[in-house]
Coordinates of C-alpha atoms in Angstrom, one line a residue:
X1 CA -54.5 32.4 -71.8
X2 CA -50.5 31.3 -71.1
X3 CA -49.5 30.3 -67.9
X4 CA -48.5 33.5 -65.7
X5 CA -45.0 33.2 -63.0
X6 CA -48.0 34.3 -60.6
X7 CA -50.3 31.2 -62.1
X8 CA -47.3 28.6 -61.6
X9 CA -46.4 29.7 -58.2
X10 CA -50.1 29.0 -56.8
X11 CA -50.1 26.0 -58.6
X12 CA -46.7 24.9 -56.9
X13 CA -48.1 25.5 -53.5
X14 CA -51.3 23.5 -54.3
X15 CA -48.7 21.1 -55.0
X16 CA -47.1 21.5 -51.6
X17 CA -50.1 20.7 -50.0
X18 CA -50.7 24.6 -48.8
X19 CA -54.5 25.5 -48.5
X20 CA -54.6 29.0 -47.3
X21 CA -52.5 32.0 -47.8
X22 CA -53.0 34.9 -44.8
X23 CA -52.3 38.2 -46.6
X24 CA -53.6 41.9 -47.5
X25 CA -53.6 43.1 -51.2
X26 CA -51.6 45.8 -53.1
X27 CA -51.0 46.7 -56.7
X28 CA -47.6 45.0 -55.7
X29 CA -49.2 41.9 -56.0
X30 CA -51.7 42.2 -58.6
X31 CA -50.5 39.7 -61.1
X32 CA -50.8 37.8 -58.1
X33 CA -54.3 38.5 -57.1
X34 CA -55.6 37.6 -60.7
X35 CA -53.9 34.4 -60.7
X36 CA -56.0 34.2 -57.5
X37 CA -59.3 34.8 -59.4
X38 CA -58.3 32.6 -62.2
X39 CA -57.4 29.6 -59.8
X40 CA -60.8 30.2 -58.5
X41 CA -59.2 31.2 -54.6
X42 CA -57.3 27.7 -54.2
X43 CA -55.3 28.3 -52.2
X44 CA -57.7 30.1 -50.6
X45 CA -56.4 33.7 -49.8
X46 CA -57.5 34.8 -46.0
X47 CA -57.7 38.9 -45.9
X48 CA -56.5 40.2 -42.5
X49 CA -56.7 43.8 -41.5
X50 CA -53.3 44.7 -41.6
X51 CA -50.0 42.7 -43.2
X52 CA -48.4 42.3 -39.3
X53 CA -51.6 40.3 -38.3
X54 CA -51.4 38.3 -41.6
X55 CA -48.1 36.8 -40.6
X56 CA -49.3 36.4 -36.9
X57 CA -52.2 34.4 -38.4
X58 CA -49.4 32.1 -40.1
X59 CA -47.3 31.7 -37.4
X60 CA -50.2 30.7 -35.3
X61 CA -51.6 28.3 -37.8
X62 CA -47.7 26.9 -38.3
X63 CA -47.6 26.5 -34.5
X64 CA -50.9 24.5 -34.3
X65 CA -50.6 22.5 -37.2
X66 CA -47.6 21.4 -37.8
X67 CA -46.5 21.9 -41.1
X68 CA -45.6 25.4 -42.7
X69 CA -47.4 28.8 -43.0
X70 CA -47.8 31.0 -45.8
X71 CA -48.2 34.7 -45.8
X72 CA -48.4 37.6 -48.6
X73 CA -48.3 41.3 -48.8
X74 CA -47.4 43.8 -51.6
X75 CA -44.7 45.9 -52.0
X76 CA -43.1 48.5 -49.8
X77 CA -45.4 49.2 -46.6
X78 CA -47.3 46.0 -47.3
X79 CA -44.1 44.1 -47.1
X80 CA -42.3 46.3 -43.9
X81 CA -45.5 45.5 -42.1
X82 CA -44.8 41.5 -42.1
X83 CA -41.8 41.7 -40.4
X84 CA -42.8 41.5 -36.7
X85 CA -45.0 38.7 -37.5
X86 CA -41.8 36.8 -39.0
X87 CA -39.5 38.2 -36.5
X88 CA -42.0 36.0 -33.6
X89 CA -41.3 32.8 -36.2
X90 CA -38.1 33.5 -36.2
X91 CA -37.5 34.0 -32.7
X92 CA -39.8 31.1 -31.5
X93 CA -38.2 28.5 -34.5
X94 CA -41.5 28.5 -36.6
X95 CA -41.6 27.9 -40.4
X96 CA -43.4 30.3 -42.6
X97 CA -42.7 31.6 -46.1
X98 CA -43.5 35.1 -46.7
X99 CA -44.4 36.1 -50.4
X100 CA -43.8 40.0 -51.3
X101 CA -44.2 42.2 -54.2
X102 CA -41.6 44.6 -55.6
X103 CA -41.7 47.4 -57.8
X104 CA -41.1 46.9 -61.6
X105 CA -38.0 45.4 -62.7
X106 CA -37.2 49.0 -64.9
X107 CA -38.1 51.5 -61.8
X108 CA -35.7 49.6 -59.3
X109 CA -32.5 51.5 -58.5
X110 CA -34.9 54.7 -59.8
X111 CA -36.2 56.2 -55.9
X112 CA -39.5 55.2 -57.4
X113 CA -42.8 54.8 -55.4
X114 CA -42.8 52.1 -52.7
X115 CA -39.3 51.0 -53.7
X116 CA -37.4 49.6 -50.6
X117 CA -34.5 47.8 -50.5
X118 CA -36.5 44.0 -49.6
X119 CA -33.5 42.3 -49.8
X120 CA -31.7 44.2 -47.3
X121 CA -34.6 44.4 -45.2
X122 CA -35.3 40.9 -45.1
X123 CA -31.7 39.9 -44.9
X124 CA -31.7 39.5 -41.1
X125 CA -35.8 38.3 -40.0
X126 CA -35.3 35.5 -43.2
X127 CA -31.5 35.0 -42.8
X128 CA -31.7 31.6 -44.0
X129 CA -33.1 32.2 -47.5
X130 CA -34.3 35.8 -48.9
X131 CA -34.3 35.7 -52.9
X132 CA -36.3 37.8 -55.5
X133 CA -37.5 36.3 -58.2
X134 CA -36.3 38.3 -61.7
X135 CA -36.9 35.5 -64.3
X136 CA -39.3 32.8 -64.5
X137 CA -37.0 30.2 -65.1
X138 CA -35.9 30.5 -61.4
X139 CA -39.4 28.8 -60.5
X140 CA -40.1 26.9 -59.2
X141 CA -36.8 26.2 -57.3
X142 CA -37.4 29.3 -55.5
X143 CA -40.3 28.6 -53.8
X144 CA -39.2 24.8 -53.5
X145 CA -36.2 26.0 -51.6
X146 CA -37.8 28.2 -49.6
X147 CA -40.4 26.0 -48.3
X148 CA -37.9 23.5 -47.8
X149 CA -35.5 25.7 -45.8
X150 CA -38.2 27.1 -43.4
X151 CA -39.5 23.6 -42.8
X152 CA -35.8 22.1 -42.1
X153 CA -34.5 24.7 -40.5
X154 CA -37.9 25.7 -38.7
X155 CA -37.4 29.4 -39.9
X156 CA -39.3 31.8 -41.7
X157 CA -38.2 32.4 -45.4
X158 CA -38.8 35.1 -47.9
X159 CA -39.8 35.8 -51.7
X160 CA -40.0 38.6 -53.4
X161 CA -41.6 39.1 -56.9
X162 CA -41.4 42.6 -59.1
X163 CA -44.7 42.9 -59.9
X164 CA -43.9 42.6 -63.7
X165 CA -42.4 39.5 -63.1
X166 CA -45.5 38.2 -62.0
X167 CA -47.2 39.0 -65.2
X168 CA -44.9 37.3 -67.5
X169 CA -45.4 34.2 -69.4
X170 CA -44.3 30.9 -67.2
X171 CA -41.5 28.7 -69.0
X172 CA -39.2 26.5 -66.9
X173 CA -35.8 25.6 -66.4
X174 CA -34.4 23.5 -69.3
X175 CA -31.7 21.0 -69.5
X176 CA -29.0 23.0 -69.8
X177 CA -26.0 25.1 -68.1
X178 CA -27.2 27.5 -65.0
X179 CA -30.4 26.2 -65.3
X180 CA -31.9 24.8 -61.9
X181 CA -34.8 22.2 -62.2
X182 CA -36.2 21.5 -58.8
X183 CA -38.5 18.9 -57.4
X184 CA -41.0 18.4 -54.8
X185 CA -41.1 17.1 -51.3
X186 CA -38.9 16.1 -49.0
X187 CA -38.0 13.4 -46.5
X188 CA -36.2 14.2 -43.4
X189 CA -33.9 12.1 -41.0
X190 CA -34.4 10.8 -37.9
X191 CA -31.2 11.7 -35.7
X192 CA -29.6 9.7 -33.6
X193 CA -26.5 9.7 -30.8
X194 CA -24.7 7.1 -30.6
X195 CA -24.6 4.0 -28.8
X196 CA -21.4 5.1 -26.6
X197 CA -23.2 8.6 -25.6
X198 CA -26.3 6.7 -25.0
X199 CA -24.7 4.9 -22.3
X200 CA -22.8 7.8 -20.9
X201 CA -26.0 9.4 -20.4
X202 CA -27.7 6.5 -18.9
X203 CA -25.0 6.1 -16.6
X204 CA -25.2 9.8 -15.3
X205 CA -29.0 10.0 -15.0
X206 CA -28.9 6.4 -13.3
X207 CA -26.4 7.7 -10.6
X208 CA -28.5 11.1 -9.6
X209 CA -30.5 10.6 -6.8
X210 CA -32.5 13.6 -7.4
X211 CA -33.5 13.9 -11.0
X212 CA -35.2 17.0 -12.5
X213 CA -36.5 16.9 -16.3
X214 CA -37.0 20.9 -18.2
X215 CA -38.8 19.8 -21.5
X216 CA -39.7 22.6 -24.3
X217 CA -41.5 22.8 -27.8
X218 CA -38.9 20.1 -28.8
X219 CA -40.4 17.8 -27.1
X220 CA -44.1 17.8 -28.8
X221 CA -45.2 14.5 -29.4
X222 CA -42.8 12.6 -26.8
X223 CA -45.1 12.6 -24.3
X224 CA -45.0 8.8 -23.8
X225 CA -41.6 8.6 -23.9
X226 CA -41.0 11.6 -20.9
X227 CA -43.5 9.4 -18.9
X228 CA -41.6 6.3 -18.9
X229 CA -38.5 8.6 -18.1
X230 CA -40.0 10.0 -15.2
X231 CA -41.3 6.9 -14.2
X232 CA -37.5 5.2 -13.9
X233 CA -35.8 8.0 -12.7
X234 CA -38.5 9.0 -10.3
X235 CA -38.4 12.4 -11.9
X236 CA -40.2 15.4 -12.1
X237 CA -40.7 17.9 -15.2
X238 CA -41.2 21.4 -15.7
X239 CA -42.0 23.2 -18.6
X240 CA -40.7 26.1 -20.5
X241 CA -43.5 28.4 -21.4
X242 CA -43.3 27.4 -25.3
X243 CA -43.2 23.5 -24.2
X244 CA -46.4 24.3 -22.0
X245 CA -48.6 21.6 -24.0
X246 CA -45.9 19.0 -24.2
X247 CA -47.4 17.8 -20.8
X248 CA -50.8 17.5 -19.4
X249 CA -50.8 19.4 -16.3
X250 CA -53.2 16.3 -14.6
X251 CA -50.2 14.5 -14.2
X252 CA -48.7 14.5 -10.9
X253 CA -45.1 15.0 -11.7
X254 CA -45.3 17.6 -14.1
X255 CA -44.6 21.0 -11.7
X256 CA -45.8 23.3 -14.7
X257 CA -44.1 26.2 -16.2
X258 CA -40.8 27.6 -15.3
X259 CA -39.1 31.0 -15.0
X260 CA -40.7 34.4 -14.1
X261 CA -44.1 33.3 -14.6
X262 CA -43.3 29.9 -13.1
X263 CA -44.5 27.7 -10.2
X264 CA -43.1 27.2 -7.0
X265 CA -43.2 23.2 -7.8
X266 CA -41.2 24.2 -10.7
X267 CA -38.9 26.3 -9.1
X268 CA -38.5 23.5 -6.1
X269 CA -37.8 20.7 -8.5
X270 CA -35.1 23.0 -9.8
X271 CA -33.5 24.0 -6.6
X272 CA -33.3 20.4 -4.8
X273 CA -32.6 18.1 -8.0
X274 CA -29.0 16.8 -8.2
X275 CA -29.4 15.4 -11.8
X276 CA -30.8 17.7 -15.0
X277 CA -32.7 16.2 -18.2
X278 CA -33.3 19.0 -20.7
X279 CA -35.3 17.5 -23.8
X280 CA -35.7 20.1 -26.9
X281 CA -35.6 23.5 -24.4
X282 CA -33.5 26.3 -25.0
X283 CA -34.9 28.0 -21.8
X284 CA -32.6 31.3 -21.5
X285 CA -33.2 32.2 -17.4
X286 CA -30.4 30.1 -16.1
X287 CA -31.2 31.7 -12.5
X288 CA -34.5 29.5 -12.8
X289 CA -32.2 26.3 -13.2
X290 CA -30.2 24.4 -10.3
X291 CA -27.0 26.3 -9.7
X292 CA -24.0 26.0 -11.3
X293 CA -22.3 23.2 -9.5
X294 CA -25.4 21.6 -7.9
X295 CA -26.5 18.9 -10.7
X296 CA -24.7 17.1 -13.3
X297 CA -27.0 17.5 -16.3
X298 CA -27.7 16.3 -19.6
X299 CA -29.6 17.8 -22.8
X300 CA -30.9 16.6 -26.0
X301 CA -31.8 18.9 -28.7
X302 CA -32.1 18.2 -32.6
X303 CA -30.0 21.5 -33.3
X304 CA -26.4 21.2 -32.8
X305 CA -26.4 25.2 -33.3
X306 CA -28.0 25.7 -30.2
X307 CA -27.2 22.7 -27.8
X308 CA -25.3 23.4 -25.1
X309 CA -26.1 26.7 -23.7
X310 CA -27.6 28.5 -20.6
X311 CA -26.0 25.4 -18.8
X312 CA -22.7 23.6 -18.4
X313 CA -24.0 20.3 -19.2
X314 CA -21.9 17.4 -19.0
X315 CA -23.6 15.2 -22.2
X316 CA -25.1 16.9 -25.3
X317 CA -27.1 14.6 -27.4
X318 CA -27.7 15.9 -30.8
X319 CA -30.9 13.7 -32.2
X320 CA -34.3 13.9 -32.5
X321 CA -35.8 13.5 -29.0
X322 CA -38.6 10.8 -29.2
X323 CA -36.0 8.4 -31.2
X324 CA -33.3 9.6 -28.6
X325 CA -35.4 9.1 -25.5
X326 CA -36.8 5.5 -27.1
X327 CA -33.1 4.4 -27.2
X328 CA -32.5 5.7 -24.0
X329 CA -35.1 4.1 -21.8
X330 CA -33.9 0.3 -22.0
X331 CA -30.4 1.6 -20.6
X332 CA -32.3 3.0 -17.3
X333 CA -32.9 1.7 -13.9
X334 CA -36.0 2.1 -11.8
X335 CA -35.0 3.9 -8.8
X336 CA -36.2 2.0 -5.7
X337 CA -36.4 5.3 -3.6
X338 CA -39.2 7.2 -4.3
X339 CA -39.0 9.4 -1.9
X340 CA -37.7 12.4 -4.1
X341 CA -40.9 12.0 -6.6
X342 CA -43.1 11.9 -3.7
X343 CA -42.0 15.3 -2.5
X344 CA -42.3 16.4 -6.2
X345 CA -46.1 15.2 -6.2
X346 CA -46.3 17.0 -3.0
X347 CA -45.5 19.8 -4.2
X348 CA -47.4 19.9 -7.1
X349 CA -50.2 19.3 -5.2
X350 CA -49.7 22.2 -2.9
X351 CA -48.9 24.3 -6.0
X352 CA -52.5 23.6 -7.4
X353 CA -54.0 24.2 -4.3
X354 CA -52.1 27.6 -3.4
X355 CA -52.9 28.4 -7.3
X356 CA -56.9 27.8 -6.5
X357 CA -56.7 29.8 -3.2
X358 CA -54.8 32.9 -4.9
X359 CA -57.7 32.7 -7.9
X360 CA -60.5 32.6 -5.6
X361 CA -59.4 35.3 -3.6
X362 CA -61.9 38.1 -4.1
X363 CA -60.5 41.3 -5.7
X364 CA -62.0 44.6 -7.6
X365 CA -63.7 43.7 -9.5
X366 CA -62.6 40.7 -10.6
X367 CA -59.4 38.9 -9.8
X368 CA -57.6 37.8 -13.2
X369 CA -56.3 34.5 -11.8
X370 CA -59.9 33.6 -11.5
X371 CA -60.4 34.4 -15.4
X372 CA -57.9 31.7 -16.1
X373 CA -59.0 29.2 -13.3
X374 CA -62.2 29.3 -14.5
X375 CA -61.4 28.7 -18.0
X376 CA -59.1 25.6 -16.6
X377 CA -62.2 24.3 -14.7
X378 CA -64.2 24.1 -18.1
X379 CA -61.3 23.5 -20.8
X380 CA -62.0 21.1 -23.7
X381 CA -59.6 18.5 -24.2
X382 CA -59.1 19.4 -27.7
X383 CA -58.9 23.2 -27.4
X384 CA -56.6 25.3 -28.3
X385 CA -55.4 27.9 -26.0
X386 CA -53.6 31.3 -27.5
X387 CA -52.0 34.3 -25.0
X388 CA -50.8 37.4 -25.9
X389 CA -47.9 39.1 -24.0
X390 CA -48.4 41.0 -20.9
X391 CA -50.2 40.0 -17.9
X392 CA -52.2 37.8 -19.3
X393 CA -49.0 35.3 -20.0
X394 CA -48.9 35.3 -16.5
X395 CA -52.0 33.9 -15.8
X396 CA -51.5 31.4 -18.6
X397 CA -48.7 30.4 -17.7
X398 CA -49.3 29.4 -14.1
X399 CA -53.2 28.7 -13.9
X400 CA -54.4 27.1 -17.1
X401 CA -54.4 23.4 -16.7
X402 CA -53.1 21.5 -19.8
X403 CA -55.4 18.5 -20.1
X404 CA -56.0 15.7 -23.1
X405 CA -55.1 17.0 -26.1
X406 CA -55.3 20.7 -25.6
X407 CA -52.4 22.8 -27.2
X408 CA -51.4 26.5 -26.5
X409 CA -48.9 28.8 -27.1
X410 CA -47.8 32.6 -27.2
X411 CA -45.3 34.7 -28.3
X412 CA -42.7 33.0 -26.1
X413 CA -38.9 34.8 -27.4
X414 CA -40.2 38.0 -29.2
X415 CA -43.2 38.7 -26.3
X416 CA -44.8 40.8 -28.9
X417 CA -47.9 42.4 -28.1
X418 CA -50.6 41.2 -30.5
X419 CA -50.5 37.8 -31.9
X420 CA -53.5 36.5 -29.3
X421 CA -56.2 36.6 -31.5
X422 CA -54.4 36.1 -34.7
X423 CA -53.2 32.8 -33.1
X424 CA -56.3 31.9 -32.8
X425 CA -57.5 32.9 -35.7
X426 CA -54.5 30.8 -37.5
X427 CA -55.3 27.8 -35.1
X428 CA -59.2 27.6 -36.4
X429 CA -57.7 27.6 -40.0
X430 CA -55.3 24.5 -39.2
X431 CA -57.9 22.7 -36.9
X432 CA -61.5 24.2 -37.8
X433 CA -63.2 21.5 -35.7
X434 CA -61.3 22.7 -32.7
X435 CA -62.7 25.2 -30.4
X436 CA -59.9 28.0 -30.1
X437 CA -59.5 31.0 -27.3
X438 CA -57.6 33.6 -27.1
X439 CA -56.5 35.3 -23.4
X440 CA -55.5 38.9 -24.3
X441 CA -55.0 42.0 -21.9
X442 CA -57.0 45.4 -23.0
X443 CA -53.7 46.9 -24.3
X444 CA -53.3 44.0 -26.9
X445 CA -56.8 44.5 -27.8
X446 CA -56.9 47.9 -28.4
X447 CA -53.7 47.7 -30.8
X448 CA -55.0 45.1 -32.7
X449 CA -57.3 42.9 -31.2
X450 CA -60.7 44.5 -32.4
X451 CA -59.9 45.2 -36.0
X452 CA -59.2 41.0 -36.4
X453 CA -62.5 40.6 -35.0
X454 CA -63.3 41.6 -38.2
X455 CA -61.7 39.0 -39.8
X456 CA -63.4 36.5 -37.1
X457 CA -66.7 38.3 -38.4
X458 CA -65.9 37.3 -41.9
X459 CA -65.1 33.7 -42.2
X460 CA -66.1 32.1 -38.9
X461 CA -69.3 30.5 -40.6
X462 CA -66.3 28.1 -42.9
X463 CA -65.4 26.6 -39.8
X464 CA -66.5 22.9 -38.4
X465 CA -66.7 24.2 -35.2
X466 CA -67.9 27.8 -34.4
X467 CA -66.2 28.4 -31.7
X468 CA -63.8 31.2 -31.2
X469 CA -63.5 32.6 -27.8
X470 CA -61.9 35.8 -27.2
X471 CA -61.2 36.9 -23.4
X472 CA -60.2 40.2 -23.1
X473 CA -58.9 41.1 -19.6
X474 CA -59.9 44.6 -18.9
X475 CA -58.7 46.9 -16.5
X476 CA -58.0 50.0 -18.4
X477 CA -53.6 49.9 -17.7
X478 CA -50.9 48.4 -19.6
X479 CA -50.6 46.2 -16.5
X480 CA -47.5 44.4 -17.2
X481 CA -45.4 47.1 -17.4
X482 CA -46.9 49.2 -14.8
X483 CA -46.1 46.4 -12.5
X484 CA -42.6 46.3 -14.3
X485 CA -41.9 49.9 -13.5
X486 CA -43.0 49.5 -9.9
X487 CA -40.4 47.0 -9.7
X488 CA -37.1 47.6 -11.6
X489 CA -37.4 51.8 -11.4
X490 CA -39.2 51.9 -7.7
X491 CA -41.6 54.6 -9.7
X492 CA -45.5 54.8 -9.3
X493 CA -47.7 54.3 -12.0
X494 CA -47.0 56.9 -15.0
X495 CA -50.7 57.5 -15.7
X496 CA -50.1 59.3 -19.4
X497 CA -48.4 56.2 -20.2
X498 CA -50.0 53.2 -18.4
X499 CA -53.8 54.0 -18.6
X500 CA -55.7 53.2 -21.1
X501 CA -59.2 54.6 -22.9
X502 CA -62.3 52.6 -21.4
X503 CA -64.2 50.7 -24.5
X504 CA -66.9 48.4 -24.6
X505 CA -65.0 45.3 -26.0
X506 CA -68.2 42.8 -25.9
X507 CA -70.4 45.3 -27.5
X508 CA -68.4 46.1 -30.4
X509 CA -68.4 42.3 -31.0
X510 CA -72.3 42.2 -30.6
X511 CA -72.0 45.2 -33.4
X512 CA -70.2 42.5 -35.6
X513 CA -73.0 40.1 -34.9
X514 CA -71.1 38.1 -32.4
X515 CA -71.8 37.0 -29.2
X516 CA -70.4 39.5 -26.9
X517 CA -70.7 39.3 -22.8
X518 CA -69.8 41.6 -20.2
X519 CA -68.8 40.3 -16.5
X520 CA -67.9 42.4 -14.0
X521 CA -68.7 40.1 -11.3
X522 CA -66.4 37.3 -9.9
X523 CA -69.5 35.2 -9.6
X524 CA -70.5 35.4 -13.2
X525 CA -67.0 34.2 -14.6
X526 CA -68.1 30.6 -14.5
X527 CA -71.1 31.2 -16.5
X528 CA -69.6 33.3 -18.9
X529 CA -67.0 30.8 -20.2
X530 CA -70.0 28.2 -20.0
X531 CA -71.9 30.4 -22.5
X532 CA -69.0 31.0 -24.8
X533 CA -68.3 27.7 -25.2
X534 CA -71.4 26.4 -26.1
X535 CA -72.4 29.2 -28.1
X536 CA -72.9 28.7 -32.4
X537 CA -71.0 32.1 -32.7
X538 CA -67.7 33.3 -31.8
X539 CA -67.6 35.2 -28.5
X540 CA -65.6 38.4 -27.0
X541 CA -65.7 38.4 -23.2
X542 CA -65.3 41.4 -21.7
X543 CA -64.4 40.8 -18.4
X544 CA -63.4 43.4 -16.1
X545 CA -60.7 42.7 -13.5
X546 CA -58.6 44.4 -10.9
X547 CA -55.2 46.1 -12.2
X548 CA -53.6 45.7 -8.4
X549 CA -53.2 42.4 -8.8
X550 CA -49.1 41.8 -8.8
X551 CA -48.2 39.5 -12.0
X552 CA -44.9 38.6 -10.1
X553 CA -43.5 34.6 -9.3
X554 CA -44.9 33.2 -6.3
X555 CA -41.6 32.3 -5.3
X556 CA -40.0 35.6 -5.5
X557 CA -40.3 36.7 -2.0
X558 CA -37.5 39.6 -2.2
X559 CA -38.5 40.7 -5.3
X560 CA -42.5 41.4 -4.2
X561 CA -41.5 43.1 -0.9
X562 CA -38.6 45.1 -3.0
X563 CA -41.8 46.0 -5.8
X564 CA -44.5 46.9 -3.9
X565 CA -42.4 48.7 -0.7
X566 CA -40.7 50.8 -3.8
X567 CA -43.9 51.7 -5.3
X568 CA -45.3 52.5 -1.5
X569 CA -42.1 55.1 -0.7
X570 CA -43.0 57.0 -4.1
X571 CA -46.3 58.0 -3.0
X572 CA -47.9 54.6 -5.5
X573 CA -51.6 54.4 -3.1
X574 CA -52.6 52.0 -5.6
X575 CA -50.0 49.2 -4.3
X576 CA -50.6 49.7 -1.1
X577 CA -53.2 47.1 -0.3
X578 CA -50.9 44.7 -2.4
X579 CA -48.1 44.8 0.3
X580 CA -51.0 43.5 2.8
X581 CA -52.2 40.6 0.6
X582 CA -48.7 39.6 -0.5
X583 CA -47.4 38.9 2.7
X584 CA -50.8 36.7 3.8
X585 CA -50.3 35.2 0.2
X586 CA -47.0 34.4 1.5
X587 CA -47.7 32.7 4.7
X588 CA -50.5 30.8 3.5
X589 CA -48.3 29.4 0.8
X590 CA -45.5 28.4 3.2
X591 CA -47.2 28.7 6.6
X592 CA -50.2 26.5 6.0
X593 CA -53.3 26.9 8.2
X594 CA -51.7 30.1 9.8
X595 CA -54.2 32.8 10.6
X596 CA -54.6 35.8 8.0
X597 CA -53.8 38.4 10.8

């Protein structure tokens, strides 16, 4: 049989090193599915339960592998379902290539079944590159460009294939007018600012007496350089949420997350500094950074289109983070006065003591902070942790201590519900020899996590390390929004929108042949994690936790009072105990040793 367009498409993906494609079938890509059969399922077709989950799995794979992910879907509704996952990729700057089907060319423009204007549909989410293949000679250029652009711009791209085109005999572009041959591979440049700008930057940093660093995902792989800079400048480092795994939390000068989900140590670092160095971060919440006239500031970022926002930086260095830091280090002078660094380390130690104390505070039935604290105490150094959006993200941001080579991520910018479990699945395909852990609220679990347990069931025996743990924070409440309503609207919980049906998530896991563990006591949390992390099959931890533990920032004294007072004024009985506990926490935080009464 002659090679078809679909055959060549899969062959080209293999040449680019693609080993799996996350997708869901449909007749709009029947020709591609047939080619997969002829190719002996190479690259592997990983069947999700829904196209949105396939896109999330591709995003998770790309985030944790350091390369690009690929997802595939049929025409019409299948293509539409990819959008949320692709927007997650776009907003978090993740390279993903989407391959989607379309109705036959002869039916296009005829209001045919499942005919959607896919170029218009994907024009925003895949704004860097979206093209439709109408003749075989457009390959391999289309796939090569889609991959190169996705990788170069850290963005999603999309290729659309009418179903009849996939079945056409393949013929390559020729050495002729209006033919576009193509080639494999790409060597990326290492951008480095010029010497004069580096000297100015060093002078600015050397002049500061209280230097703070803010690092994001763009600083990944720069741990050694960041540590050298921090030591020379006597600085501390706060981490944007997507950069949580850039530096381990075992370092005494790493203050943890910053922002609404941040730590007290990070807040004090920013509020007390006179100099700011931002590396690889586009953290958007300026109110958690120094006052606009407080600090002299420098930013290092590889993107000239994204640099210089969020704060009035004096110097904006467009360059590779690692190479730029390496060039900067010889120009920095070690600060002899270490009092600022000592105060940072003291704040960090205080924060982790406070975090532990709060996590170990009794709740009914389990304090959700304790779920993550107990994991943190047992976290394997090569673990990959994903968090869903919602209150789970609060506890992930504040209470999970990254150590060793551990990785972690979540939907940082889109903040969509639903990626926790599919991210963990994508992580297992990226690193089948490492344990993968998902922290998921029961709302997200009901939204799509339960279905993806079936995907885990189907593929787990293909992973070298079988450990994939899904911890469900089971409180029968859409908890983050419940607390946002209290804080922002001054409204009590609206039961009809916020309460969830009570489901036994562990029982569902057991019905699939996975391990399911129910936990409803504080003392049971630690042993449950130990059982899950030593299991020979994936595990669901169904942990019943208290919905009345507020997911609010530890430094937000006024906001906490506002939220709880508003809730009480509007008759929210569940919030009454939170006021007392909030006061206790504030007293214990700022006045250690003070009696609770």
